[in-house]
Amino acid sequence: MSDALNKAEAAVREAETNTVDVAQIVAAVLAAQQATKAAPQPPAPRPTARPVGLYVAAGIGGAVALTALAMAAALLAVAVAVGAVCATVCLLVLRSVWQDMQTGRR
């Protein structure tokens, strides 16, 4: 029986080494499969948040500048209109004076 016992022990040792070998082979195959797969891409970085205060200030400044420009244009238009009225009145008065001088009236 000791011969059968020795054979059984040898078979158990061989099965143990085979199990370790099979586990190592499976691990190597799995590692190779994972290495051939495309690596997952990392998530896209979040865009950095920019402070909006600068943009708000620029918008307000632009609005104020446009308002000032519009007011200056309106004031210029009023000045031109007043100047045109004054010039017209002056020309009418001078024309009347000229006609009076031509007809001999005093």
Coordinates of C-alpha atoms in Angstrom, one line a residue:
M1 CA 0.0 0.0 0.0
S2 CA 2.8 2.3 0.5
D3 CA 3.4 2.1 -3.2
A4 CA -0.1 3.2 -3.9
L5 CA 0.1 5.9 -1.3
N6 CA 3.3 7.2 -2.9
K7 CA 1.6 7.2 -6.3
A8 CA -1.3 9.1 -4.9
E9 CA 0.9 11.6 -3.2
A10 CA 2.9 12.1 -6.4
A11 CA -0.4 12.7 -8.3
V12 CA -1.5 15.3 -5.7
R13 CA 1.8 17.1 -6.0
E14 CA 1.5 17.1 -9.8
A15 CA -2.0 18.4 -9.7
E16 CA -0.9 21.2 -7.3
T17 CA 1.9 22.3 -9.7
N18 CA -0.5 22.0 -12.6
T19 CA -3.0 24.2 -10.9
V20 CA -0.4 26.8 -10.2
D21 CA 0.9 26.6 -13.8
V22 CA -2.7 26.9 -15.1
A23 CA -3.4 29.9 -12.8
Q24 CA -0.2 31.6 -14.1
I25 CA -1.1 30.9 -17.7
V26 CA -4.6 32.3 -17.2
A27 CA -3.2 35.4 -15.5
A28 CA -0.7 35.9 -18.4
V29 CA -3.5 35.5 -21.0
L30 CA -5.7 38.0 -19.1
A31 CA -2.9 40.5 -18.8
A32 CA -2.2 40.2 -22.5
Q33 CA -5.8 40.7 -23.4
Q34 CA -6.0 43.8 -21.2
A35 CA -2.8 45.1 -22.7
T36 CA -4.2 44.8 -26.3
K37 CA -7.4 46.6 -25.4
A38 CA -7.4 50.3 -26.0
A39 CA -6.8 52.2 -22.8
P40 CA -9.9 54.1 -21.8
Q41 CA -9.5 57.8 -22.4
P42 CA -9.5 60.0 -19.4
P43 CA -12.4 62.3 -19.0
A44 CA -12.1 65.7 -20.6
P45 CA -10.8 68.3 -18.3
R46 CA -13.4 70.7 -17.0
P47 CA -13.1 74.2 -18.5
T48 CA -11.8 76.7 -16.0
A49 CA -14.4 79.1 -14.8
R50 CA -13.5 82.6 -15.8
P51 CA -14.5 85.5 -13.6
V52 CA -17.5 87.3 -15.2
G53 CA -16.8 90.6 -13.4
L54 CA -14.4 91.7 -16.0
Y55 CA -16.9 91.1 -18.8
V56 CA -19.7 92.8 -16.9
A57 CA -17.5 95.8 -16.3
A58 CA -16.6 95.9 -20.0
G59 CA -20.2 95.7 -20.9
I60 CA -21.2 98.5 -18.6
G61 CA -18.3 100.6 -19.7
G62 CA -19.2 100.1 -23.4
A63 CA -22.8 101.0 -22.7
V64 CA -21.8 104.2 -20.9
A65 CA -19.4 105.1 -23.7
L66 CA -22.1 104.5 -26.3
T67 CA -24.6 106.6 -24.3
A68 CA -22.1 109.4 -24.0
L69 CA -21.4 109.1 -27.8
A70 CA -25.1 109.2 -28.6
M71 CA -25.6 112.3 -26.3
A72 CA -22.7 114.1 -27.9
A73 CA -24.1 113.3 -31.4
A74 CA -27.5 114.7 -30.2
L75 CA -25.9 117.8 -28.8
L76 CA -24.0 118.3 -32.0
A77 CA -27.2 118.0 -34.0
V78 CA -28.9 120.6 -31.8
A79 CA -26.0 122.9 -32.2
V80 CA -26.0 122.6 -36.0
A81 CA -29.8 123.2 -36.0
V82 CA -29.4 126.4 -33.9
G83 CA -26.6 127.6 -36.0
A84 CA -28.6 127.0 -39.2
V85 CA -31.6 128.9 -37.8
C86 CA -29.3 131.8 -36.7
A87 CA -27.6 131.9 -40.1
T88 CA -31.0 131.9 -41.9
V89 CA -32.3 134.8 -39.7
C90 CA -29.1 136.7 -40.3
L91 CA -29.3 136.2 -44.1
L92 CA -33.0 137.2 -44.1
V93 CA -32.2 140.4 -42.2
L94 CA -29.2 141.2 -44.4
R95 CA -31.4 140.6 -47.5
S96 CA -34.0 142.9 -46.2
V97 CA -31.4 145.6 -45.4
W98 CA -29.9 145.1 -48.9
Q99 CA -33.3 145.5 -50.6
D100 CA -34.0 148.6 -48.6
M101 CA -30.7 150.1 -49.6
Q102 CA -31.3 149.3 -53.3
T103 CA -34.8 150.9 -53.3
G104 CA -33.5 154.0 -51.6
R105 CA -35.5 153.6 -48.4
R106 CA -33.9 154.6 -45.2

